[in-house]
Amino acid sequence: MARKPANDNPLAPVTIAVGQEDLLLDRAVQQVVAAARAADSDTDVRDLTPDQLQPGTLAELTSPSLFAERKVVVVRNAQDLSADTIKDVKAYFGAPVEEITLVLLHAGAAKGKGLLDAARMAGAREVACPKMTKPADRLAFVRAEFRTLGRSATPEACQALVDAIGSDLRELASAVTQLVADVEGTIDEAVVGRYYTGRAEASSFTVADRAVEGRAAEALEALRWSLATGVAPVMITSALAQGVRAIGKLSSARGGRPADLARELGMPPWKIDRVRQQMRGWTPDGVAVALRAVAEADAGVKGGGDDPEYALEKAVVTIARAARARR
C-alpha cells in the first residue's frame, strides 16, 4: 500500500510518487487532483510523459497567471526525463509557484536517482508505491481496501480473494469494490467462493484443501470441475504441493501460538489454524507418501505421462488416503 508521511498534504508544492505499482501511482495522482479540485473546481490538470516535457516546458506551465488559477502538473516516468529537463525541474524545486502542484512519478530505481534525491532534499512530499511481489503484501492491500470502504471481511475471505484473483492490484481492488457493493454484513470466505469460484487459483486450492482434509470424493469433484473450466494442471499440482508441505512444516514445528508459528514458518496466523485442523489425520509417513504422489503427478502433467488428468486423480486419491492414516 502507498505509504504517506505524517501530516500529509496532497497540495504540497511537490509530490513524488515512487515505485512501479501502476494502481498506487495512479491513486497518488488522483488524490492530488481531487484535493486541488476540492480547493478550486476549475483546477487545470496537465498529465505529461517525458517526451512532452522538453527544456523550457515546465517554465511555461508554471508561469504566473493573471487569474492565479490552480494547476496540477503531472510528469510520468520522471526517471526518463532528458538531462536538460531535469535541470529545469531541479531549479523549480528551489522556487515552486504558489497555486501549482507538481507531481513526479518515478520508478525509484537507479535511473534518474539524482532527480529523486534532489526532490527529497527539497522537502517534497513522498508517496511510496512499491510493486507488490509478496502474497503477504497483497493480503495487506486487500484488508486495507475493505477498511477504506468501511467494511469488514474475515481473514479467510481476504486470503481467498488473493488466491482467487492473483497478483493484479487493479483486479483485487475491483473485486473488493464489487463485494462491498453487493454484499451486506461481514464478508466471509463463502461469499468470496460464490463470486470467484471460477478463477483458476481459487479452484486449484479448493482441490488441495479437500485432498489434505481426506475428503477424496469432494476433492475429485473439485478437480474435474477445475479441469473442465480450463484450470492448468500445473496450477493444481502446485496447490497440492503447497497444501502437503504446509502439513509437513506444521507437524514438525514446535508448539506455540499461531503468531509465533506464523513467523517461524512464513505463514499468516489464520493459515496456521486452518492447517492445524487439516493435519489431524496425518502421520510423518503419510506426508512422505503424499509428497511422492505430488512429485509423480507433477512429472505426469509436464510430459512424463500419457494422461495428465489420471495423474492428478491418482495424486488426489493418494493424498486423501494419507490424510486419514490416523482416523
Short mmCIF file of C-alpha atoms in Angstrom, two decimals:
data_model
loop_
_atom_site.label_atom_id
_atom_site.label_comp_id
_atom_site.label_asym_id
_atom_site.label_seq_id
_atom_site.Cartn_x
_atom_site.Cartn_y
_atom_site.Cartn_z
CA MET A 1 0.00 0.00 0.00
CA ALA A 2 1.12 3.54 -0.63
CA ARG A 3 2.79 4.89 2.49
CA LYS A 4 2.36 8.53 3.43
CA PRO A 5 4.24 10.71 5.89
CA ALA A 6 2.63 12.21 8.96
CA ASN A 7 0.70 15.46 8.38
CA ASP A 8 0.45 14.57 4.71
CA ASN A 9 -0.77 17.39 2.49
CA PRO A 10 -1.78 16.47 -1.08
CA LEU A 11 -1.45 20.15 -2.02
CA ALA A 12 2.23 20.32 -1.12
CA PRO A 13 4.17 22.21 -3.83
CA VAL A 14 5.89 18.99 -5.00
CA THR A 15 4.82 15.38 -4.63
CA ILE A 16 6.97 12.44 -5.70
CA ALA A 17 5.25 9.07 -6.11
CA VAL A 18 7.98 6.45 -6.05
CA GLY A 19 7.61 2.86 -7.23
CA GLN A 20 6.36 0.67 -10.03
CA GLU A 21 2.86 -0.31 -8.89
CA ASP A 22 0.64 1.35 -11.50
CA LEU A 23 -2.52 1.35 -9.42
CA LEU A 24 -0.82 3.08 -6.49
CA LEU A 25 0.86 5.59 -8.78
CA ASP A 26 -2.49 6.44 -10.35
CA ARG A 27 -4.07 6.78 -6.93
CA ALA A 28 -1.32 9.14 -5.81
CA VAL A 29 -2.16 11.36 -8.79
CA GLN A 30 -5.90 11.08 -8.19
CA GLN A 31 -5.51 12.13 -4.57
CA VAL A 32 -3.64 15.30 -5.51
CA VAL A 33 -6.10 16.15 -8.29
CA ALA A 34 -9.09 15.57 -6.01
CA ALA A 35 -7.63 17.83 -3.31
CA ALA A 36 -6.84 20.53 -5.85
CA ARG A 37 -10.34 20.43 -7.33
CA ALA A 38 -11.86 20.49 -3.85
CA ALA A 39 -9.97 23.76 -3.33
CA ASP A 40 -10.75 25.06 -6.81
CA SER A 41 -13.17 23.29 -9.12
CA ASP A 42 -11.56 24.97 -12.13
CA THR A 43 -8.15 23.42 -11.48
CA ASP A 44 -6.22 22.79 -14.69
CA VAL A 45 -4.56 19.35 -14.85
CA ARG A 46 -1.68 18.66 -17.22
CA ASP A 47 -0.63 14.99 -17.44
CA LEU A 48 2.66 14.66 -19.31
CA THR A 49 5.06 11.96 -20.49
CA PRO A 50 8.83 12.60 -20.58
CA ASP A 51 8.82 13.37 -24.30
CA GLN A 52 6.17 16.06 -23.71
CA LEU A 53 8.23 17.86 -21.08
CA GLN A 54 11.02 19.43 -23.09
CA PRO A 55 13.52 22.01 -21.78
CA GLY A 56 11.57 25.18 -21.08
CA THR A 57 8.16 23.48 -20.98
CA LEU A 58 7.97 23.42 -17.19
CA ALA A 59 8.67 27.15 -17.04
CA GLU A 60 5.80 27.77 -19.46
CA LEU A 61 3.40 25.57 -17.50
CA THR A 62 4.26 27.17 -14.17
CA SER A 63 4.44 30.80 -15.27
CA PRO A 64 2.20 33.11 -13.20
CA SER A 65 -1.35 33.53 -14.45
CA LEU A 66 -3.36 36.74 -14.40
CA PHE A 67 -6.20 34.81 -12.84
CA ALA A 68 -3.99 32.88 -10.35
CA GLU A 69 -5.60 29.63 -11.42
CA ARG A 70 -4.75 26.45 -9.54
CA LYS A 71 -2.87 23.90 -11.62
CA VAL A 72 -1.62 20.32 -11.21
CA VAL A 73 1.29 19.27 -13.42
CA VAL A 74 1.84 15.51 -13.53
CA VAL A 75 5.02 14.08 -15.00
CA ARG A 76 5.03 10.32 -15.56
CA ASN A 77 8.19 8.21 -15.75
CA ALA A 78 10.22 11.13 -14.47
CA GLN A 79 13.32 8.94 -14.42
CA ASP A 80 13.28 9.11 -18.24
CA LEU A 81 13.44 12.91 -18.49
CA SER A 82 16.31 14.38 -20.50
CA ALA A 83 19.29 15.87 -18.68
CA ASP A 84 18.32 19.42 -19.65
CA THR A 85 14.76 18.97 -18.48
CA ILE A 86 15.97 17.52 -15.19
CA LYS A 87 17.94 20.73 -14.69
CA ASP A 88 14.72 22.71 -15.16
CA VAL A 89 12.87 20.53 -12.66
CA LYS A 90 15.64 20.78 -10.06
CA ALA A 91 15.63 24.55 -10.44
CA TYR A 92 11.88 24.59 -9.91
CA PHE A 93 12.30 22.77 -6.59
CA GLY A 94 14.07 25.86 -5.26
CA ALA A 95 11.26 28.25 -6.18
CA PRO A 96 7.92 26.44 -6.56
CA VAL A 97 4.97 28.53 -7.72
CA GLU A 98 2.04 29.12 -5.42
CA GLU A 99 -1.24 27.52 -6.55
CA ILE A 100 0.68 24.94 -8.61
CA THR A 101 1.30 21.35 -7.54
CA LEU A 102 3.98 19.37 -9.35
CA VAL A 103 3.60 15.57 -9.22
CA LEU A 104 6.51 13.42 -10.35
CA LEU A 105 6.04 9.68 -10.86
CA HIS A 106 9.40 7.95 -10.52
CA ALA A 107 10.20 4.23 -10.77
CA GLY A 108 12.59 4.51 -7.83
CA ALA A 109 15.47 2.63 -9.45
CA ALA A 110 18.99 3.88 -10.16
CA LYS A 111 17.99 5.66 -13.36
CA GLY A 112 17.19 9.29 -12.64
CA LYS A 113 18.22 8.93 -8.99
CA GLY A 114 19.70 12.43 -8.96
CA LEU A 115 16.26 13.91 -9.60
CA LEU A 116 14.75 11.81 -6.85
CA ASP A 117 17.45 12.81 -4.36
CA ALA A 118 17.04 16.49 -5.25
CA ALA A 119 13.28 16.30 -4.69
CA ARG A 120 13.77 14.70 -1.29
CA MET A 121 16.37 17.27 -0.26
CA ALA A 122 13.92 20.00 -1.26
CA GLY A 123 11.34 18.56 1.15
CA ALA A 124 8.96 17.12 -1.42
CA ARG A 125 6.02 15.11 -0.17
CA GLU A 126 6.67 11.45 -0.95
CA VAL A 127 4.22 8.61 -1.57
CA ALA A 128 5.72 5.11 -1.78
CA CYS A 129 4.12 2.90 -4.42
CA PRO A 130 6.20 -0.30 -4.40
CA LYS A 131 5.47 -3.27 -6.62
CA MET A 132 3.71 -5.87 -4.50
CA THR A 133 5.52 -9.10 -5.23
CA LYS A 134 4.81 -10.91 -1.96
CA PRO A 135 1.46 -12.58 -1.21
CA ALA A 136 1.54 -11.05 2.27
CA ASP A 137 1.70 -7.56 0.75
CA ARG A 138 -1.30 -8.26 -1.47
CA LEU A 139 -3.18 -9.67 1.51
CA ALA A 140 -2.47 -6.49 3.47
CA PHE A 141 -3.63 -4.47 0.47
CA VAL A 142 -6.97 -6.31 0.34
CA ARG A 143 -7.53 -5.82 4.07
CA ALA A 144 -6.80 -2.11 3.72
CA GLU A 145 -9.21 -1.83 0.80
CA PHE A 146 -12.04 -3.24 2.92
CA ARG A 147 -11.15 -0.91 5.80
CA THR A 148 -11.04 2.09 3.49
CA LEU A 149 -14.54 1.26 2.25
CA GLY A 150 -15.75 0.90 5.83
CA ARG A 151 -16.47 -2.81 5.68
CA SER A 152 -15.20 -5.87 7.48
CA ALA A 153 -14.00 -9.11 5.91
CA THR A 154 -12.71 -12.21 7.66
CA PRO A 155 -9.02 -13.12 7.29
CA GLU A 156 -10.08 -16.24 5.39
CA ALA A 157 -12.13 -14.15 2.97
CA CYS A 158 -9.21 -11.82 2.29
CA GLN A 159 -6.89 -14.75 1.66
CA ALA A 160 -9.45 -16.46 -0.58
CA LEU A 161 -9.77 -13.29 -2.64
CA VAL A 162 -5.99 -13.06 -3.09
CA ASP A 163 -5.87 -16.75 -4.04
CA ALA A 164 -8.70 -16.26 -6.50
CA ILE A 165 -7.64 -13.05 -8.20
CA GLY A 166 -3.86 -13.33 -8.15
CA SER A 167 -1.32 -10.51 -8.30
CA ASP A 168 -3.16 -7.80 -10.26
CA LEU A 169 -3.92 -5.00 -7.79
CA ARG A 170 -6.47 -3.39 -10.06
CA GLU A 171 -8.46 -6.61 -10.19
CA LEU A 172 -8.15 -7.06 -6.43
CA ALA A 173 -9.38 -3.52 -5.80
CA SER A 174 -12.24 -4.02 -8.25
CA ALA A 175 -13.22 -7.29 -6.59
CA VAL A 176 -13.30 -5.67 -3.15
CA THR A 177 -15.47 -2.85 -4.51
CA GLN A 178 -17.87 -5.33 -6.08
CA LEU A 179 -18.20 -7.39 -2.91
CA VAL A 180 -18.79 -4.29 -0.79
CA ALA A 181 -21.47 -3.06 -3.20
CA ASP A 182 -23.27 -6.40 -3.48
CA VAL A 183 -22.99 -7.97 -0.02
CA GLU A 184 -24.31 -6.77 3.31
CA GLY A 185 -22.61 -7.51 6.62
CA THR A 186 -19.25 -9.15 7.13
CA ILE A 187 -17.76 -10.68 4.00
CA ASP A 188 -16.62 -14.24 4.61
CA GLU A 189 -14.89 -16.99 2.65
CA ALA A 190 -18.17 -18.48 1.44
CA VAL A 191 -19.16 -15.19 -0.19
CA VAL A 192 -15.81 -14.94 -1.97
CA GLY A 193 -16.19 -18.52 -3.13
CA ARG A 194 -19.62 -17.82 -4.64
CA TYR A 195 -18.32 -14.83 -6.58
CA TYR A 196 -14.94 -16.09 -7.69
CA THR A 197 -15.09 -19.87 -7.65
CA GLY A 198 -14.39 -19.92 -11.38
CA ARG A 199 -10.96 -18.38 -11.01
CA ALA A 200 -8.02 -20.74 -11.60
CA GLU A 201 -6.19 -20.14 -8.34
CA ALA A 202 -9.34 -20.49 -6.25
CA SER A 203 -10.40 -23.79 -7.77
CA SER A 204 -6.91 -25.31 -7.59
CA PHE A 205 -6.64 -24.51 -3.89
CA THR A 206 -10.11 -25.95 -3.32
CA VAL A 207 -8.85 -29.25 -4.76
CA ALA A 208 -5.84 -29.14 -2.47
CA ASP A 209 -7.84 -28.27 0.65
CA ARG A 210 -10.30 -31.11 0.14
CA ALA A 211 -7.48 -33.58 -0.57
CA VAL A 212 -5.39 -32.77 2.52
CA GLU A 213 -8.59 -32.94 4.61
CA GLY A 214 -9.09 -36.54 3.45
CA ARG A 215 -12.29 -35.74 1.54
CA ALA A 216 -11.48 -37.74 -1.58
CA ALA A 217 -14.88 -37.58 -3.28
CA GLU A 218 -15.15 -33.80 -2.89
CA ALA A 219 -11.53 -33.33 -3.99
CA LEU A 220 -12.13 -35.39 -7.14
CA GLU A 221 -15.30 -33.45 -7.89
CA ALA A 222 -13.44 -30.15 -7.49
CA LEU A 223 -10.60 -31.49 -9.64
CA ARG A 224 -12.87 -32.49 -12.52
CA TRP A 225 -14.73 -29.19 -12.37
CA SER A 226 -11.44 -27.25 -12.36
CA LEU A 227 -10.10 -29.11 -15.37
CA ALA A 228 -13.42 -28.69 -17.18
CA THR A 229 -13.28 -24.92 -16.68
CA GLY A 230 -9.76 -24.63 -18.06
CA VAL A 231 -7.54 -24.63 -14.99
CA ALA A 232 -4.00 -25.61 -15.96
CA PRO A 233 -2.94 -28.96 -14.43
CA VAL A 234 0.36 -27.44 -13.28
CA MET A 235 -1.57 -24.99 -11.09
CA ILE A 236 -3.32 -27.89 -9.40
CA THR A 237 -0.08 -29.77 -8.71
CA SER A 238 1.38 -26.55 -7.32
CA ALA A 239 -1.59 -26.12 -4.97
CA LEU A 240 -1.37 -29.78 -3.88
CA ALA A 241 2.34 -29.37 -3.17
CA GLN A 242 1.71 -26.26 -1.07
CA GLY A 243 -1.02 -27.99 0.89
CA VAL A 244 1.05 -31.07 1.72
CA ARG A 245 4.16 -29.05 2.52
CA ALA A 246 2.17 -26.89 4.92
CA ILE A 247 1.06 -30.05 6.73
CA GLY A 248 4.65 -31.25 6.89
CA LYS A 249 6.01 -27.93 8.12
CA LEU A 250 3.48 -27.53 10.90
CA SER A 251 3.65 -31.17 12.03
CA SER A 252 7.41 -30.86 12.52
CA ALA A 253 7.29 -27.44 14.19
CA ARG A 254 7.37 -26.91 17.92
CA GLY A 255 4.13 -25.98 19.59
CA GLY A 256 3.36 -22.34 20.17
CA ARG A 257 0.98 -19.52 19.50
CA PRO A 258 -0.21 -19.09 15.90
CA ALA A 259 1.59 -15.75 15.66
CA ASP A 260 4.91 -17.31 16.72
CA LEU A 261 4.50 -20.26 14.37
CA ALA A 262 3.48 -17.91 11.56
CA ARG A 263 6.78 -16.07 11.86
CA GLU A 264 8.75 -19.30 12.06
CA LEU A 265 7.03 -20.99 9.11
CA GLY A 266 6.30 -17.98 6.93
CA MET A 267 2.50 -18.41 7.04
CA PRO A 268 -0.22 -15.97 8.12
CA PRO A 269 -1.63 -16.81 11.60
CA TRP A 270 -5.07 -17.68 10.22
CA LYS A 271 -3.49 -20.32 7.97
CA ILE A 272 -1.78 -21.91 10.97
CA ASP A 273 -5.24 -22.52 12.47
CA ARG A 274 -6.56 -23.95 9.21
CA VAL A 275 -3.59 -26.29 8.71
CA ARG A 276 -3.87 -27.48 12.33
CA GLN A 277 -7.41 -28.60 11.56
CA GLN A 278 -6.34 -30.26 8.32
CA MET A 279 -3.39 -32.18 9.82
CA ARG A 280 -5.32 -34.18 12.43
CA GLY A 281 -5.26 -37.44 10.47
CA TRP A 282 -1.72 -37.13 9.16
CA THR A 283 1.42 -39.11 10.07
CA PRO A 284 5.04 -38.42 9.04
CA ASP A 285 4.88 -41.44 6.73
CA GLY A 286 1.67 -40.09 5.24
CA VAL A 287 3.34 -36.76 4.45
CA ALA A 288 6.20 -38.60 2.72
CA VAL A 289 3.74 -40.67 0.65
CA ALA A 290 1.77 -37.57 -0.31
CA LEU A 291 4.89 -35.67 -1.38
CA ARG A 292 5.92 -38.56 -3.61
CA ALA A 293 2.44 -38.58 -5.11
CA VAL A 294 2.65 -34.87 -5.85
CA ALA A 295 6.08 -35.29 -7.46
CA GLU A 296 4.77 -38.10 -9.67
CA ALA A 297 1.73 -36.03 -10.65
CA ASP A 298 3.93 -33.06 -11.44
CA ALA A 299 6.05 -35.20 -13.75
CA GLY A 300 2.90 -36.62 -15.31
CA VAL A 301 1.35 -33.25 -16.14
CA LYS A 302 4.65 -31.91 -17.51
CA GLY A 303 5.04 -34.54 -20.15
CA GLY A 304 6.17 -37.58 -18.21
CA GLY A 305 2.87 -39.40 -18.63
CA ASP A 306 0.21 -40.02 -21.26
CA ASP A 307 -2.77 -38.80 -19.22
CA PRO A 308 -2.33 -35.68 -17.02
CA GLU A 309 -5.88 -35.96 -15.69
CA TYR A 310 -5.29 -39.52 -14.50
CA ALA A 311 -2.02 -38.43 -12.87
CA LEU A 312 -3.88 -35.75 -10.92
CA GLU A 313 -6.72 -38.06 -9.92
CA LYS A 314 -4.22 -40.62 -8.65
CA ALA A 315 -2.40 -37.97 -6.62
CA VAL A 316 -5.62 -36.60 -5.11
CA VAL A 317 -6.75 -40.07 -4.01
CA THR A 318 -3.33 -40.89 -2.55
CA ILE A 319 -3.19 -37.61 -0.62
CA ALA A 320 -6.72 -38.05 0.71
CA ARG A 321 -5.89 -41.56 1.93
CA ALA A 322 -2.68 -40.33 3.57
CA ALA A 323 -4.72 -37.66 5.35
CA ARG A 324 -6.85 -40.36 7.01
CA ALA A 325 -4.00 -42.57 8.27
CA ARG A 326 -4.82 -41.88 11.94
CA ARG A 327 -8.60 -41.94 11.62
#
